[in-house]
Short mmCIF file of C-alpha atoms in Angstrom, two decimals:
data_model
loop_
_atom_site.label_atom_id
_atom_site.label_comp_id
_atom_site.label_asym_id
_atom_site.label_seq_id
_atom_site.Cartn_x
_atom_site.Cartn_y
_atom_site.Cartn_z
CA MET A 1 -92.56 -50.81 -45.17
CA GLY A 2 -89.93 -52.58 -47.17
CA PHE A 3 -87.63 -51.19 -49.45
CA GLU A 4 -88.89 -49.71 -52.56
CA THR A 5 -86.45 -50.47 -55.56
CA PHE A 6 -86.05 -47.64 -58.29
CA LYS A 7 -84.21 -47.68 -61.49
CA PRO A 8 -80.48 -47.03 -61.17
CA LEU A 9 -79.58 -42.94 -62.09
CA THR A 10 -78.31 -42.51 -65.26
CA GLY A 11 -74.80 -40.57 -65.51
CA GLU A 12 -76.33 -37.18 -65.88
CA GLU A 13 -78.58 -38.32 -62.31
CA LYS A 14 -75.63 -38.81 -60.45
CA GLU A 15 -74.08 -35.60 -61.58
CA LYS A 16 -77.38 -33.37 -60.41
CA THR A 17 -77.28 -35.87 -57.25
CA LYS A 18 -73.59 -34.87 -56.36
CA SER A 19 -73.80 -31.57 -57.32
CA ARG A 20 -77.15 -31.11 -54.99
CA ILE A 21 -74.73 -32.90 -52.46
CA ILE A 22 -71.67 -30.57 -52.19
CA SER A 23 -74.42 -27.69 -52.36
CA ASP A 24 -76.64 -28.90 -48.98
CA ALA A 25 -73.42 -29.81 -47.57
CA ASN A 26 -71.44 -26.55 -48.35
CA LEU A 27 -75.21 -24.60 -47.56
CA ILE A 28 -74.77 -26.73 -43.98
CA GLU A 29 -70.80 -25.73 -43.71
CA GLY A 30 -72.41 -21.94 -44.16
CA GLY A 31 -74.72 -21.94 -41.18
CA ALA A 32 -77.39 -23.82 -42.49
CA GLU A 33 -79.84 -26.15 -40.35
CA ILE A 34 -80.76 -29.37 -41.36
CA ARG A 35 -84.53 -29.55 -39.90
CA ASP A 36 -86.47 -32.04 -37.89
CA ASP A 37 -87.89 -33.63 -41.58
CA GLY A 38 -84.56 -33.32 -43.34
CA SER A 39 -84.74 -30.31 -45.45
CA ILE A 40 -82.33 -27.86 -44.74
CA GLU A 41 -83.23 -24.53 -42.83
CA VAL A 42 -80.80 -21.66 -44.84
CA THR A 43 -80.08 -18.08 -42.52
CA LYS A 44 -80.94 -14.46 -44.35
CA ASN A 45 -77.42 -13.69 -44.51
CA GLN A 46 -76.84 -17.25 -47.15
CA ILE A 47 -79.23 -16.41 -48.82
CA LYS A 48 -78.54 -12.32 -49.30
CA ASP A 49 -74.85 -13.46 -49.51
CA ALA A 50 -75.31 -16.28 -52.01
CA LYS A 51 -77.80 -13.76 -54.18
CA GLN A 52 -75.11 -10.77 -53.60
CA GLU A 53 -72.53 -13.00 -55.17
CA MET A 54 -74.17 -14.65 -57.65
CA GLU A 55 -75.26 -11.43 -59.38
CA SER A 56 -71.93 -10.15 -59.17
CA GLU A 57 -69.51 -12.34 -60.03
CA GLN A 58 -72.09 -14.39 -62.27
CA GLY A 59 -74.87 -11.82 -63.61
CA HIS A 60 -77.06 -14.29 -63.04
CA TYR A 61 -80.18 -14.24 -61.66
CA LEU A 62 -80.89 -15.87 -57.90
CA GLU A 63 -84.55 -15.99 -56.37
CA GLN A 64 -85.46 -18.17 -53.22
CA ALA A 65 -88.38 -17.88 -51.13
CA SER A 66 -90.92 -19.38 -48.75
CA VAL A 67 -93.95 -19.26 -49.43
CA ASN A 68 -97.04 -21.10 -47.30
CA GLY A 69 -94.58 -23.45 -46.32
CA ILE A 70 -92.94 -24.47 -49.03
CA ASP A 71 -89.21 -23.42 -49.91
CA PHE A 72 -88.16 -22.64 -53.03
CA SER A 73 -85.20 -21.39 -54.97
CA VAL A 74 -84.35 -20.32 -59.00
CA GLY A 75 -81.10 -19.45 -59.50
CA TRP A 76 -77.69 -20.42 -62.62
CA ASP A 77 -76.71 -24.24 -62.25
CA ASN A 78 -73.15 -23.70 -64.04
CA GLY A 79 -73.63 -28.48 -64.27
CA TYR A 80 -76.48 -27.38 -66.55
CA ARG A 81 -75.67 -24.06 -67.35
CA ASP A 82 -79.02 -23.05 -67.57
CA TYR A 83 -81.52 -21.38 -64.67
CA THR A 84 -83.37 -24.47 -62.67
CA ILE A 85 -85.92 -24.14 -59.92
CA TYR A 86 -84.60 -26.18 -56.83
CA PHE A 87 -86.85 -27.32 -54.33
CA PRO A 88 -85.25 -28.76 -51.31
CA GLN A 89 -88.12 -30.22 -49.46
CA ILE A 90 -89.13 -32.94 -51.78
CA GLU A 91 -87.70 -36.24 -50.38
CA ILE A 92 -87.02 -38.50 -53.01
CA GLY A 93 -88.32 -42.47 -52.44
CA GLU A 94 -91.37 -43.86 -52.20
CA LYS A 95 -93.64 -40.44 -51.86
CA ALA A 96 -91.85 -38.55 -54.58
CA TYR A 97 -92.05 -41.85 -57.26
CA GLU A 98 -95.76 -42.39 -56.42
CA GLN A 99 -96.15 -38.54 -57.92
CA ASN A 100 -94.46 -38.84 -60.73
CA VAL A 101 -91.31 -36.14 -59.34
CA PRO A 102 -88.07 -37.92 -60.39
CA ASP A 103 -86.31 -35.16 -58.62
CA GLN A 104 -85.69 -31.58 -56.32
CA VAL A 105 -84.60 -30.22 -59.49
CA ILE A 106 -86.56 -28.93 -62.68
CA ARG A 107 -84.14 -27.05 -65.35
CA ILE A 108 -85.65 -24.77 -66.76
CA SER A 109 -84.20 -22.15 -69.43
CA GLU A 110 -80.37 -20.36 -69.74
CA ASN A 111 -83.06 -16.99 -70.47
CA ARG A 112 -82.58 -15.20 -67.22
CA GLU A 113 -86.17 -13.52 -67.49
CA LYS A 114 -87.74 -17.46 -68.00
CA ALA A 115 -86.44 -17.96 -65.20
CA LYS A 116 -88.12 -14.49 -63.63
CA LYS A 117 -91.23 -15.93 -65.11
CA VAL A 118 -90.53 -19.30 -63.23
CA PHE A 119 -89.83 -17.86 -59.85
CA ASP A 120 -92.72 -15.36 -59.97
CA PHE A 121 -95.42 -17.58 -61.30
CA ILE A 122 -94.05 -20.61 -58.02
CA LYS A 123 -94.56 -17.95 -55.59
CA GLN A 124 -98.01 -16.94 -56.63
CA GLU A 125 -98.46 -20.93 -56.70
CA ALA A 126 -97.78 -21.69 -53.38
CA GLN A 127 -99.46 -19.86 -52.09
CA GLN A 128 -102.53 -21.77 -52.32
CA GLU A 129 -101.59 -24.94 -53.08
CA GLY A 130 -99.49 -26.35 -50.31
CA ASP A 131 -98.07 -29.76 -51.88
CA VAL A 132 -94.20 -29.75 -52.71
CA TYR A 133 -95.04 -32.14 -55.08
CA LYS A 134 -97.93 -30.78 -56.26
CA LEU A 135 -96.32 -27.62 -56.74
CA TYR A 136 -93.17 -29.19 -58.70
CA LYS A 137 -95.86 -30.54 -61.12
CA LYS A 138 -97.19 -27.13 -61.99
CA ALA A 139 -93.68 -25.93 -61.60
CA GLU A 140 -92.88 -28.53 -64.50
CA ASN A 141 -95.99 -28.22 -66.36
CA PHE A 142 -95.23 -24.14 -66.48
CA ILE A 143 -91.65 -24.43 -67.60
CA HIS A 144 -93.01 -27.12 -70.73
CA ASN A 145 -95.42 -24.55 -71.92
CA LEU A 146 -92.40 -21.52 -71.78
CA TRP A 147 -90.32 -24.06 -73.91
CA GLU A 148 -93.43 -24.72 -76.77
CA ASP A 149 -93.89 -20.98 -76.88
CA ASP A 150 -89.78 -21.02 -77.90
CA GLU A 151 -90.77 -24.01 -80.94
CA GLU A 152 -93.88 -21.40 -81.96
#
């Protein structure tokens, strides 16, 4: 298998990548383990602590789940100043490129209720869909429809 050529990252994409790397490093420093497949397995205490910290200090919603083998979280992203959904098991590379999945993160909205709707939707969809790339696309479509509702 040869190397794939991808287009250079934009400034915003570089910042997202940097933020994700720092976030992953902080998780590992806090006790998370790197799985054989390269994904990160956080401890229950890290999830609980992060949720309490986010809700108490900033008042932001944070929820994480692992359903049908797919890990995902919805929470506030200080870089975007919006809620995002994060799929840590998405590997950016050939498979993601072929599936038209550009990132592990999708920007949702600054609205807490919309973030909760996205989390609940993906939690339900993940029970039937075991492919993280397909789940990402479902999340992307659902979020797009939420934005369209705002425009009406």
